[in-house]
PDB file of C-alpha atoms in Angstrom:
ATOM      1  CA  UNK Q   1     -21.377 -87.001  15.259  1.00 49.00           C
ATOM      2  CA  UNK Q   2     -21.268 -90.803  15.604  1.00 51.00           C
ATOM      3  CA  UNK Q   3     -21.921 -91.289  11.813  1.00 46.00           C
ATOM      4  CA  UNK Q   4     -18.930 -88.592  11.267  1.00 47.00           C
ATOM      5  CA  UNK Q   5     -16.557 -91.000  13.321  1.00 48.00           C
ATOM      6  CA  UNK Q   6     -18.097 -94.651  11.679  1.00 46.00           C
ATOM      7  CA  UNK Q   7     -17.522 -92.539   8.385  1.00 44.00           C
ATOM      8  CA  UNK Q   8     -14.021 -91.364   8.897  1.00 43.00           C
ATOM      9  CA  UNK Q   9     -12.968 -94.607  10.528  1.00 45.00           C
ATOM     10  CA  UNK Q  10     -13.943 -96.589   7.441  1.00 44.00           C
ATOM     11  CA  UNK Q  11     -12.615 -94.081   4.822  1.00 44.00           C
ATOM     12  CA  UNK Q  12      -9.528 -93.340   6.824  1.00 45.00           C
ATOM     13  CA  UNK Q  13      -8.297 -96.467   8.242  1.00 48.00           C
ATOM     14  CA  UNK Q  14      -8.149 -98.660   5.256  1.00 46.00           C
ATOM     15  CA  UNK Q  15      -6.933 -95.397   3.267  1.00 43.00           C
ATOM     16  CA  UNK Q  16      -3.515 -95.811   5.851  1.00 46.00           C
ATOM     17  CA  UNK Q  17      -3.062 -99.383   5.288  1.00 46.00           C
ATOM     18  CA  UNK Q  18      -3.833 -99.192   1.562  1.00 43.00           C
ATOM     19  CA  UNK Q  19      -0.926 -96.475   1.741  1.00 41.00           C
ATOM     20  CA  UNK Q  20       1.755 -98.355   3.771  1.00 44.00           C
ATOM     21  CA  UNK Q  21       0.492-101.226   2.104  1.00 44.00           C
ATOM     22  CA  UNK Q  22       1.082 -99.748  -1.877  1.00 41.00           C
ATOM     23  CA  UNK Q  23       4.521 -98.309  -0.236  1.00 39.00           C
ATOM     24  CA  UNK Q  24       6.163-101.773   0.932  1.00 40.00           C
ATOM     25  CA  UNK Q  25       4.858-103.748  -2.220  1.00 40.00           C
ATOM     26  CA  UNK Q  26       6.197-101.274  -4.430  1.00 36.00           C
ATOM     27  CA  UNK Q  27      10.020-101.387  -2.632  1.00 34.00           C
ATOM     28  CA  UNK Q  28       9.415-104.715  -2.471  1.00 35.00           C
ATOM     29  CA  UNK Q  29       8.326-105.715  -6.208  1.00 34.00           C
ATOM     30  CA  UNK Q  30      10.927-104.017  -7.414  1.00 32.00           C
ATOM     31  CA  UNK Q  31      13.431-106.742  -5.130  1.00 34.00           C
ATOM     32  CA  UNK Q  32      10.951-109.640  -6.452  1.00 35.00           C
ATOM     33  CA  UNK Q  33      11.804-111.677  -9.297  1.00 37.00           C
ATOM     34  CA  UNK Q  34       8.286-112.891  -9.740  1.00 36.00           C
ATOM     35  CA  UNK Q  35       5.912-111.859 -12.263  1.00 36.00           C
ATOM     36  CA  UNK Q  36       2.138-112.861 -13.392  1.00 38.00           C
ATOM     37  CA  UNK Q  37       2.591-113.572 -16.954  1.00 40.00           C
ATOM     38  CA  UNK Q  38      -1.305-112.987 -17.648  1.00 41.00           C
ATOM     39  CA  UNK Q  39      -1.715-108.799 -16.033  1.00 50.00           C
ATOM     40  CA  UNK Q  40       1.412-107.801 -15.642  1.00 44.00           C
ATOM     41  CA  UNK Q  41       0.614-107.884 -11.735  1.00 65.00           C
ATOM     42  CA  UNK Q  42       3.441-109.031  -9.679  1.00 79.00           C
ATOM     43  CA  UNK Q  43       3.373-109.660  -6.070  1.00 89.00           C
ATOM     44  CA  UNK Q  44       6.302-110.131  -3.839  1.00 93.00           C
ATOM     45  CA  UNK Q  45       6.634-113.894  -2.411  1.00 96.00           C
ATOM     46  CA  UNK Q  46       8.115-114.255   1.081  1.00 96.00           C
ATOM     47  CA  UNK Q  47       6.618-117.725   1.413  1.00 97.00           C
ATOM     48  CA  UNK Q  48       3.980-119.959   0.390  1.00 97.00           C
ATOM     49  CA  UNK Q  49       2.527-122.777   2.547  1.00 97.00           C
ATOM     50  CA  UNK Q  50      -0.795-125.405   1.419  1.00 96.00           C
ATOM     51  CA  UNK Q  51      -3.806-126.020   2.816  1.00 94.00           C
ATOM     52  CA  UNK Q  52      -4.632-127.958   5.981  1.00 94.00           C
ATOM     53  CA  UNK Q  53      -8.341-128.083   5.353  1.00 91.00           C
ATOM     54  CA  UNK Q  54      -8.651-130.991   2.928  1.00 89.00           C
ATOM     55  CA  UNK Q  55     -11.495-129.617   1.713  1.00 90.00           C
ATOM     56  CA  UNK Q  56      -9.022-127.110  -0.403  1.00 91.00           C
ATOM     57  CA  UNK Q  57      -7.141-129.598  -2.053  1.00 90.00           C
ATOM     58  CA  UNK Q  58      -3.395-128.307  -3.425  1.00 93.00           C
ATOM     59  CA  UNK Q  59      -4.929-124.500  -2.878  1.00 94.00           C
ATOM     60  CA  UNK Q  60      -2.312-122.850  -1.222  1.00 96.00           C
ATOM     61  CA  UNK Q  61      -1.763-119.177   0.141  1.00 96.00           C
ATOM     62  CA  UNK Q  62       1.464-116.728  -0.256  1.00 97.00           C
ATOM     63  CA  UNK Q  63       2.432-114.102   2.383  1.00 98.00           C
ATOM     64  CA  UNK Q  64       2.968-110.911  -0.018  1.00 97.00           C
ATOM     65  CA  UNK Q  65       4.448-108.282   2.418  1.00 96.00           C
ATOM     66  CA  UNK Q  66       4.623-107.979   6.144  1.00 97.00           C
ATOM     67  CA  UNK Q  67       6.057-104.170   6.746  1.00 96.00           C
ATOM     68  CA  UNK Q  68       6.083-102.294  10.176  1.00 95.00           C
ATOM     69  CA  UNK Q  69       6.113 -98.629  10.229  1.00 93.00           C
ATOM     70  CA  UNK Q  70       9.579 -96.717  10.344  1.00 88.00           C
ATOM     71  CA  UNK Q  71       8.408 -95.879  14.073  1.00 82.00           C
ATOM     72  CA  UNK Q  72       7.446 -99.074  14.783  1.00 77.00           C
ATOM     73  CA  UNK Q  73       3.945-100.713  15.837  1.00 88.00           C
ATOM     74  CA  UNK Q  74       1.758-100.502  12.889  1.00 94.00           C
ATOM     75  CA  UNK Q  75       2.453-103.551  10.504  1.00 96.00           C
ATOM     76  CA  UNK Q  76       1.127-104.516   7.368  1.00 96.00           C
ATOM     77  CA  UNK Q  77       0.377-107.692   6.165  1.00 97.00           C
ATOM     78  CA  UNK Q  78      -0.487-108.829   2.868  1.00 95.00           C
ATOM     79  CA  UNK Q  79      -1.560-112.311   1.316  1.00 94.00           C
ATOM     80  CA  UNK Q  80      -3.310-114.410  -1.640  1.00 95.00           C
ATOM     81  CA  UNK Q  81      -4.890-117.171  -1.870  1.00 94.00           C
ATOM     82  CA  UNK Q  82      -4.872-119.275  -4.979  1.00 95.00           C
ATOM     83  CA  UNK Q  83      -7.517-121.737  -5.372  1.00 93.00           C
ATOM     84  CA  UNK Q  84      -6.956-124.874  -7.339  1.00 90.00           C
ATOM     85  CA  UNK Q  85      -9.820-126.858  -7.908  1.00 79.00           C
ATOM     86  CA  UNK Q  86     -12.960-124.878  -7.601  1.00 77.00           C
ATOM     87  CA  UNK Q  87     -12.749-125.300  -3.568  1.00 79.00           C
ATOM     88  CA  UNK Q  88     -15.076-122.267  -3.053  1.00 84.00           C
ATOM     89  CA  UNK Q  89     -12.828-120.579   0.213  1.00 89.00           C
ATOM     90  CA  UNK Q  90     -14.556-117.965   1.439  1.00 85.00           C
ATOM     91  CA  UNK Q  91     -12.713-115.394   3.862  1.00 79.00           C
ATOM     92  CA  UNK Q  92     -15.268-116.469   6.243  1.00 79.00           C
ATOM     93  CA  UNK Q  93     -13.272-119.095   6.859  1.00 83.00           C
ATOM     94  CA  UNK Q  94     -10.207-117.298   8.113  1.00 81.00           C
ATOM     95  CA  UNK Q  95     -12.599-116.011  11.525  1.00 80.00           C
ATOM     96  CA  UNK Q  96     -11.256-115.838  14.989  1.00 78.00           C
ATOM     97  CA  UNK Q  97     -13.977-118.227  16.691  1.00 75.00           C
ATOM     98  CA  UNK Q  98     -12.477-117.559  19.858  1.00 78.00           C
ATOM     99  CA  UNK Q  99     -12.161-113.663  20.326  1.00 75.00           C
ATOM    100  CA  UNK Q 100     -14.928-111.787  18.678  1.00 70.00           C
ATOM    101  CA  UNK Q 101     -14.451-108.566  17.166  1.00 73.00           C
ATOM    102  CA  UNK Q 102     -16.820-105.932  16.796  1.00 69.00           C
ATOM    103  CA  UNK Q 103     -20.401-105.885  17.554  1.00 63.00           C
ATOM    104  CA  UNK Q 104     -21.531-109.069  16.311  1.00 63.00           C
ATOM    105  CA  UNK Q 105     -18.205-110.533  16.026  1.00 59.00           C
ATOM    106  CA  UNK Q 106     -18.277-111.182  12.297  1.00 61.00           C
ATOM    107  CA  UNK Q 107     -15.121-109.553  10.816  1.00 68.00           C
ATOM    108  CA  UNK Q 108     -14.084-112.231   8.537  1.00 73.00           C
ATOM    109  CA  UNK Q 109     -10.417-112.255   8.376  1.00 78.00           C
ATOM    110  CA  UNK Q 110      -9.642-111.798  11.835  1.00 83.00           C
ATOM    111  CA  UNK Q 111      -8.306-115.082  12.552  1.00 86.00           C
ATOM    112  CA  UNK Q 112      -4.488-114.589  10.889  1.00 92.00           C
ATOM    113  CA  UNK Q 113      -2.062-114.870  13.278  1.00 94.00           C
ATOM    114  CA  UNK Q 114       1.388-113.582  13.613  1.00 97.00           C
ATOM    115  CA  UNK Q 115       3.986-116.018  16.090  1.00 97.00           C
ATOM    116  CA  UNK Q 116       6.851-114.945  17.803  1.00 97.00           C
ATOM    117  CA  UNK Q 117       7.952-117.789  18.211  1.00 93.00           C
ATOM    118  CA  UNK Q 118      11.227-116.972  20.160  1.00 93.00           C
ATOM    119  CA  UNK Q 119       9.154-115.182  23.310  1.00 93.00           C
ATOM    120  CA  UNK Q 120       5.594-117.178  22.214  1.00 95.00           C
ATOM    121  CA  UNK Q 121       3.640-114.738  21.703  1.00 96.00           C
ATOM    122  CA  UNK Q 122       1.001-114.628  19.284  1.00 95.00           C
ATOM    123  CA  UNK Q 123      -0.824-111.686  17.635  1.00 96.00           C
ATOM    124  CA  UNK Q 124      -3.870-110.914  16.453  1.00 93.00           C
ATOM    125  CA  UNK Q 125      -5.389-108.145  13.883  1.00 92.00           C
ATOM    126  CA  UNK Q 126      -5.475-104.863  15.066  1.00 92.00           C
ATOM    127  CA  UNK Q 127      -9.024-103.444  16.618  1.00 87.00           C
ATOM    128  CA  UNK Q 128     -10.401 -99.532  16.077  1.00 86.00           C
ATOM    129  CA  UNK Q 129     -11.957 -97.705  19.243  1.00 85.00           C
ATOM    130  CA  UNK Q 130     -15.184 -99.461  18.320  1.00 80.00           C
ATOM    131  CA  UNK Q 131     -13.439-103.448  19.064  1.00 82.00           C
ATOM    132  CA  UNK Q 132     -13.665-103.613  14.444  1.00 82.00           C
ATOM    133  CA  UNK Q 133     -10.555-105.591  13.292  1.00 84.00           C
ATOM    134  CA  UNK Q 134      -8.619-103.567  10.907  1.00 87.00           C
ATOM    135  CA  UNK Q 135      -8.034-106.016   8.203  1.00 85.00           C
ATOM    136  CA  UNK Q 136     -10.082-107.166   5.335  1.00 81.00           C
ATOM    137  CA  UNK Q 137     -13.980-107.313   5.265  1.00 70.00           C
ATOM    138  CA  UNK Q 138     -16.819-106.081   3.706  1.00 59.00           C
ATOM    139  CA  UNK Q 139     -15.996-102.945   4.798  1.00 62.00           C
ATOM    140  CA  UNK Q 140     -13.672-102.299   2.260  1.00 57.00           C
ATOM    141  CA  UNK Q 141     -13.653-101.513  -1.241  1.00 57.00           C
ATOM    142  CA  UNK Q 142     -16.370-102.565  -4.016  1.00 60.00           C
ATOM    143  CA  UNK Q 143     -13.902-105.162  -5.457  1.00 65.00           C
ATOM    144  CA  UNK Q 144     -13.683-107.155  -2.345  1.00 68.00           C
ATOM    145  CA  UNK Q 145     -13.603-110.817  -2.979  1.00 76.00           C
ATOM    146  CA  UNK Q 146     -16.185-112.636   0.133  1.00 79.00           C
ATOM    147  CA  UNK Q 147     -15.386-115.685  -2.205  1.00 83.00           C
ATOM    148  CA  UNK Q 148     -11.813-116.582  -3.619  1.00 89.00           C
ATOM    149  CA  UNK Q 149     -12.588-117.343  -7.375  1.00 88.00           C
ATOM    150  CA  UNK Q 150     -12.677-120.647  -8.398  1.00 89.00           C
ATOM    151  CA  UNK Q 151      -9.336-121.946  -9.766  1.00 90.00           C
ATOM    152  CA  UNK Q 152      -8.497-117.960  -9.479  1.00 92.00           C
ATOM    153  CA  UNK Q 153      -7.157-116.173  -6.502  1.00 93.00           C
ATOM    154  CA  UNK Q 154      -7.717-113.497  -4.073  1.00 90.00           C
ATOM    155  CA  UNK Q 155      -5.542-111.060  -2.043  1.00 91.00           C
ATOM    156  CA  UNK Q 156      -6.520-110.076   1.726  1.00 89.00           C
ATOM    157  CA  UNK Q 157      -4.518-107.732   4.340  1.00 92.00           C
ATOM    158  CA  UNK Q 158      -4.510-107.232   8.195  1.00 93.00           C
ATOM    159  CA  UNK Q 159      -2.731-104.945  10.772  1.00 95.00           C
ATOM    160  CA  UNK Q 160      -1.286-105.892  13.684  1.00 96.00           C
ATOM    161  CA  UNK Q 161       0.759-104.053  16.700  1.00 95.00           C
ATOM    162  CA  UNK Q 162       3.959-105.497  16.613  1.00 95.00           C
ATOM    163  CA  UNK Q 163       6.861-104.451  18.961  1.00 93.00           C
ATOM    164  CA  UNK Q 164      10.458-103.490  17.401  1.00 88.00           C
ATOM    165  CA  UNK Q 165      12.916-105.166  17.221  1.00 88.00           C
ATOM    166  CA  UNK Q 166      10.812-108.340  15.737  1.00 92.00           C
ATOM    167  CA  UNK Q 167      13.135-109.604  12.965  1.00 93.00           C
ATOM    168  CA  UNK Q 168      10.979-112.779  11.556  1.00 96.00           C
ATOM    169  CA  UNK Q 169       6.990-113.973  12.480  1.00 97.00           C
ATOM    170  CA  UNK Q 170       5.471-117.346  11.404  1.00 98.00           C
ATOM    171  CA  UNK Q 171       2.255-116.809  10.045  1.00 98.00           C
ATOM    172  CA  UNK Q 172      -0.967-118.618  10.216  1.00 96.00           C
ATOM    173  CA  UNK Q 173      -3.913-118.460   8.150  1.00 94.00           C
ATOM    174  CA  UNK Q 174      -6.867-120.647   9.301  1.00 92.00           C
ATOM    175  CA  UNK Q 175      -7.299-123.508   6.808  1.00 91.00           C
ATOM    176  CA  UNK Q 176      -3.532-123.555   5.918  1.00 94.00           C
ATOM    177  CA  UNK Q 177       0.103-124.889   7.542  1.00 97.00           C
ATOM    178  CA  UNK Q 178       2.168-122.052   8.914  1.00 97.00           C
ATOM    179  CA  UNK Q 179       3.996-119.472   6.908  1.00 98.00           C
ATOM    180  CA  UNK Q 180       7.321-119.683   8.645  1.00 97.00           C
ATOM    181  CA  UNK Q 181      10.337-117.455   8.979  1.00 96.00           C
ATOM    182  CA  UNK Q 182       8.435-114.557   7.457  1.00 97.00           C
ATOM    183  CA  UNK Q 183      10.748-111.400   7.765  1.00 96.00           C
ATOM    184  CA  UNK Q 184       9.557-108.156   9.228  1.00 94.00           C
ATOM    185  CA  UNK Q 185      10.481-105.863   6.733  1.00 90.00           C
TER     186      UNK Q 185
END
């Protein structure tokens, strides 16, 4: 029965966000007047910030979507990073050192953060029964990027809990400056 639960909790969970997250990026790309000349692919832009590790040089990372459920809670966020320069940023490096998650502690993109920063209160990914962040890992699909591709880019998401009634978040991404003033849409 335990394998039943791991099984349903990996196939279910990122089915949901994958869901909410196709739903807001398709209400929202329609409002976007951004487009990637080279796929057709266009992503929403709600703000862009650059790196803080100077190991990254002028990479930088945009904030897609952020979207909370009509009933509140459950929110969405969704973000890219674009390498410039062959910098080789792994999602590794976007760990929570400080509060592990799961078993061993190794979910990689655990360490976004959303601020409130009118009541100071920061938030962290999500966790399932089992203490796993829900947000990206290798848990997810086959086309999972570990490794953002040089000069390319790469496009993560995380859930978080946050309360209604939030209007706007900063967000931070280890290795970059804040995201500020992100609307909760």
């Amino acid at each position: 029965m335990p394998f039943m639960k791991r099984t349903f909790r990996y196939i279910a969970v990122p089915a949901a966000a994958l869901t909410l997250s196709l739903t807001a990026l398709s209400s929202a790309s329609a409002d976007a007047d951004n487009s990637d000349e080279g796929d057709g692919a266009s992503l929403p832009d709600l703000g862009t910030a650059s790196a803080s590790n100077s190991d990254w040089g002028d990479s930088t990372v945009t904030v897609n979507q952020l979207v909370q459920s009509d009933n509140g809670g459950y929110t969405s966020l969704t973000w890219t990073v674009h390498d410039q320069g062959g910098n080789k940023i792994r999602v590794s490096n976007f760990r929570n050192t400080v509060f592990p998650y799961g078993a061993q502690g190794l979910t990689p993109a655990n360490g976004v953060a959303l601020l409130d920063t009118d009541n100071e209160i920061r938030f962290y990914p999500s966790k399932d029964d089992e203490g796993e962040c829900l947000c990206s890992g290798p848990r997810t699909p086959r086309d999972y990027a570990t490794t953002v591709p040089e000069n390319g880019e790469a496009t993560y998401w995380a859930a978080f809990d946050l309360p209604e009634g939030l209007s706007s978040v900063d967000i931070e991404i280890p290795g970059f400056q804040p995201v500020t003033n992100v609307p909760v849409g």
